[in-house]
Tab-separated table of C-alpha atoms in Angstrom:
chain	number	residue	atom	x	y	z
W	1	MET	CA	116.384	141.094	188.842
W	2	LEU	CA	118.406	144.276	189.039
W	3	SER	CA	116.984	147.403	187.521
W	4	ILE	CA	118.814	149.397	184.901
W	5	ARG	CA	119.260	152.220	187.406
W	6	SER	CA	120.908	149.962	190.006
W	7	ARG	CA	123.169	148.371	187.375
W	8	THR	CA	124.154	151.809	186.083
W	9	GLY	CA	124.837	152.942	189.644
W	10	ALA	CA	127.005	149.887	190.275
W	11	TRP	CA	128.972	150.523	187.084
W	12	THR	CA	129.390	154.184	187.973
W	13	ARG	CA	130.701	153.264	191.425
W	14	ARG	CA	133.140	150.727	189.924
W	15	ILE	CA	134.419	153.238	187.366
W	16	ARG	CA	134.724	155.974	189.984
W	17	SER	CA	136.550	153.590	192.338
W	18	GLY	CA	138.882	152.464	189.550
W	19	LEU	CA	139.712	156.034	188.571
W	20	HIS	CA	140.316	156.984	192.199
W	21	ASP	CA	142.643	154.009	192.659
W	22	ALA	CA	144.493	154.820	189.439
W	23	PHE	CA	145.144	158.423	190.412
W	24	ALA	CA	145.951	157.540	194.011
W	25	GLU	CA	148.547	154.971	192.975
W	26	THR	CA	151.273	154.419	195.482
W	27	HIS	CA	153.773	153.232	192.906
W	28	THR	CA	157.207	154.790	192.961
W	29	PRO	CA	158.301	156.956	190.031
W	30	ARG	CA	160.638	154.123	188.987
W	31	GLU	CA	157.767	151.625	188.877
W	32	ILE	CA	155.565	154.007	186.907
W	33	ALA	CA	158.340	154.896	184.452
W	34	GLY	CA	159.304	151.230	184.077
W	35	SER	CA	155.704	150.228	183.412
W	36	PHE	CA	155.297	153.063	180.920
W	37	SER	CA	158.500	152.295	179.002
W	38	PHE	CA	157.649	148.584	178.891
W	39	GLY	CA	154.167	149.547	177.720
W	40	VAL	CA	155.575	151.700	174.924
W	41	PHE	CA	157.876	148.837	173.905
W	42	VAL	CA	154.993	146.343	173.754
W	43	THR	CA	152.532	148.664	172.007
W	44	MET	CA	155.074	149.539	169.315
W	45	LEU	CA	155.524	145.873	168.417
W	46	PRO	CA	153.143	144.382	165.844
W	47	THR	CA	151.227	142.333	168.427
W	48	LEU	CA	147.777	142.775	166.848
W	49	GLY	CA	146.143	143.592	170.185
W	50	VAL	CA	147.852	140.882	172.230
W	51	GLY	CA	149.774	143.648	174.030
W	52	LEU	CA	146.637	144.593	175.951
W	53	LEU	CA	146.399	141.021	177.245
W	54	VAL	CA	150.063	141.211	178.272
W	55	PHE	CA	149.291	144.413	180.214
W	56	ALA	CA	146.342	142.800	181.991
W	57	LEU	CA	148.413	139.745	182.904
W	58	LEU	CA	151.347	141.823	184.187
W	59	ALA	CA	149.069	144.147	186.155
W	60	TRP	CA	147.588	141.080	187.822
W	61	LEU	CA	150.876	139.220	188.444
W	62	VAL	CA	153.358	142.010	189.244
W	63	ASP	CA	152.769	144.219	192.291
W	64	GLY	CA	155.019	146.983	190.966
W	65	ALA	CA	153.255	147.228	187.598
W	66	SER	CA	151.301	150.445	187.106
W	67	LYS	CA	147.972	149.937	185.338
W	68	LEU	CA	147.700	153.655	184.676
W	69	ALA	CA	151.140	153.707	183.006
W	70	PHE	CA	150.164	150.747	180.807
W	71	LEU	CA	146.983	152.561	179.807
W	72	ALA	CA	148.910	155.767	179.075
W	73	SER	CA	151.348	153.910	176.821
W	74	ALA	CA	148.489	152.261	174.934
W	75	LEU	CA	146.833	155.650	174.461
W	76	LEU	CA	150.118	157.201	173.309
W	77	ILE	CA	150.842	154.545	170.690
W	78	ASN	CA	147.322	154.512	169.261
W	79	PRO	CA	146.347	153.181	165.804
W	80	LEU	CA	146.978	156.557	164.165
W	81	VAL	CA	150.500	156.759	165.593
W	82	LYS	CA	151.100	153.072	164.916
W	83	SER	CA	150.746	153.570	161.151
W	84	GLY	CA	153.677	155.994	161.312
W	85	VAL	CA	155.598	153.536	163.484
W	86	TYR	CA	155.089	150.842	160.846
W	87	ALA	CA	156.240	153.159	158.048
W	88	VAL	CA	159.417	154.101	159.928
W	89	SER	CA	159.959	150.456	160.932
W	90	PHE	CA	159.748	149.302	157.326
W	91	ALA	CA	162.166	152.063	156.263
W	92	ILE	CA	164.651	150.944	158.935
W	93	GLY	CA	164.272	147.336	157.787
W	94	VAL	CA	164.889	148.316	154.152
W	95	LEU	CA	167.899	150.393	155.192
W	96	LEU	CA	169.429	147.427	157.030
W	97	LEU	CA	168.361	144.518	154.813
W	98	GLY	CA	168.018	146.205	151.434
W	99	PRO	CA	165.009	146.812	149.200
W	100	VAL	CA	162.409	144.152	148.518
W	101	GLU	CA	162.285	142.706	145.015
W	102	GLY	CA	158.806	142.843	143.552
W	103	VAL	CA	157.856	146.100	145.250
W	104	SER	CA	157.615	149.103	142.972
W	105	ILE	CA	155.869	152.445	143.012
W	106	GLY	CA	153.137	152.678	140.371
W	107	LEU	CA	151.765	155.698	138.498
W	108	THR	CA	149.422	156.477	141.383
W	109	GLY	CA	152.300	156.728	143.830
W	110	LEU	CA	151.065	153.639	145.649
W	111	PRO	CA	153.267	150.579	145.924
W	112	SER	CA	152.620	147.640	143.659
W	113	LEU	CA	153.125	144.422	145.615
W	114	SER	CA	153.392	140.784	144.738
W	115	PHE	CA	152.467	137.983	147.131
W	116	ALA	CA	155.966	136.570	146.723
W	117	ALA	CA	157.331	139.697	148.417
W	118	SER	CA	155.069	139.487	151.475
W	119	ARG	CA	157.541	137.423	153.523
W	120	GLU	CA	160.389	139.826	152.749
W	121	ILE	CA	158.212	142.814	153.601
W	122	ALA	CA	157.174	141.225	156.908
W	123	ILE	CA	160.809	140.504	157.817
W	124	ARG	CA	161.856	144.101	157.136
W	125	LEU	CA	158.873	145.425	159.051
W	126	LEU	CA	159.580	143.180	162.041
W	127	VAL	CA	163.339	143.925	162.135
W	128	GLY	CA	162.739	147.665	161.931
W	129	ASN	CA	159.913	147.457	164.450
W	130	VAL	CA	161.996	145.623	167.055
W	131	ILE	CA	164.852	148.106	166.619
W	132	LEU	CA	162.504	151.083	166.918
W	133	SER	CA	160.764	149.567	169.961
W	134	VAL	CA	164.053	148.896	171.749
W	135	ALA	CA	165.268	152.413	170.898
W	136	THR	CA	162.261	153.938	172.688
W	137	ILE	CA	162.740	152.146	176.017
W	138	VAL	CA	165.267	154.525	177.601
W	139	PRO	CA	163.814	157.831	176.325
W	140	SER	CA	160.277	156.868	177.372
W	141	TYR	CA	161.536	155.828	180.823
W	142	VAL	CA	163.461	159.066	181.351
W	143	VAL	CA	160.627	161.318	180.158
W	144	CYS	CA	158.015	159.499	182.244
W	145	TYR	CA	160.226	159.452	185.345
W	146	ARG	CA	160.858	163.192	185.125
W	147	LEU	CA	157.177	163.939	184.533
W	148	VAL	CA	156.125	161.858	187.554
W	149	GLU	CA	158.743	163.527	189.754
W	150	ALA	CA	157.675	167.000	188.575
W	151	TYR	CA	153.991	166.182	189.069
W	152	ARG	CA	154.532	164.867	192.576
W	153	ALA	CA	156.694	167.850	193.550
W	154	ARG	CA	154.007	170.200	192.250
W	155	GLU	CA	151.276	168.244	194.023
W	156	ILE	CA	153.159	168.507	197.334
W	157	GLU	CA	153.580	172.261	196.846
W	158	ILE	CA	149.850	172.608	196.192
W	159	VAL	CA	148.967	170.572	199.289
W	160	GLU	CA	151.321	172.669	201.437
W	161	GLU	CA	149.792	175.873	200.035
W	162	ILE	CA	146.263	174.673	200.782
W	163	GLU	CA	147.269	173.628	204.303
W	164	SER	CA	148.797	177.039	204.965
W	165	VAL	CA	145.551	178.733	203.899
W	166	VAL	CA	143.257	176.359	205.786
W	167	ALA	CA	145.339	176.106	208.982
W	168	PRO	CA	147.949	178.901	209.175
W	169	GLU	CA	150.993	178.080	211.303
W	170	ASP	CA	150.486	180.962	213.755
W	171	GLU	CA	146.947	179.856	214.639
W	172	PRO	CA	146.164	176.588	216.410
W	173	ALA	CA	144.498	174.064	214.158
């Protein structure tokens, strides 16, 4: 039977190894940006957590999929942000399909809903959500691509600076 200390050590080594692999990814900026933008698309959809399973499956099946980019997209579109996404999605759906009968604002400022309106609300939410998700694909790709390029350029500059301090060019290494 393994002791708690040995199990904890094994977990620590696995976590450390996973983090090292994630930060030492050899994915191209295009692969990272593509994974991130797809991740944002999936996490913005009302998947009720199924998106995380999609990420795991893609990370396992597709060599070019970046696990770190999937994780970053899931962290970006977190439950707090998702409530705003749903509000904007519903507003877009109402703008395109019209208001929902049976939904009114009460004295408290909260909506009064009837069960008969639930299907219409869901349709407006889904239509707006798909439109909003599709609209974020290109901007999220461009922003992520530029950030990865800038990070890698900066990292190379830092490595060159360290090498020049450790082994100056005029002295033999």
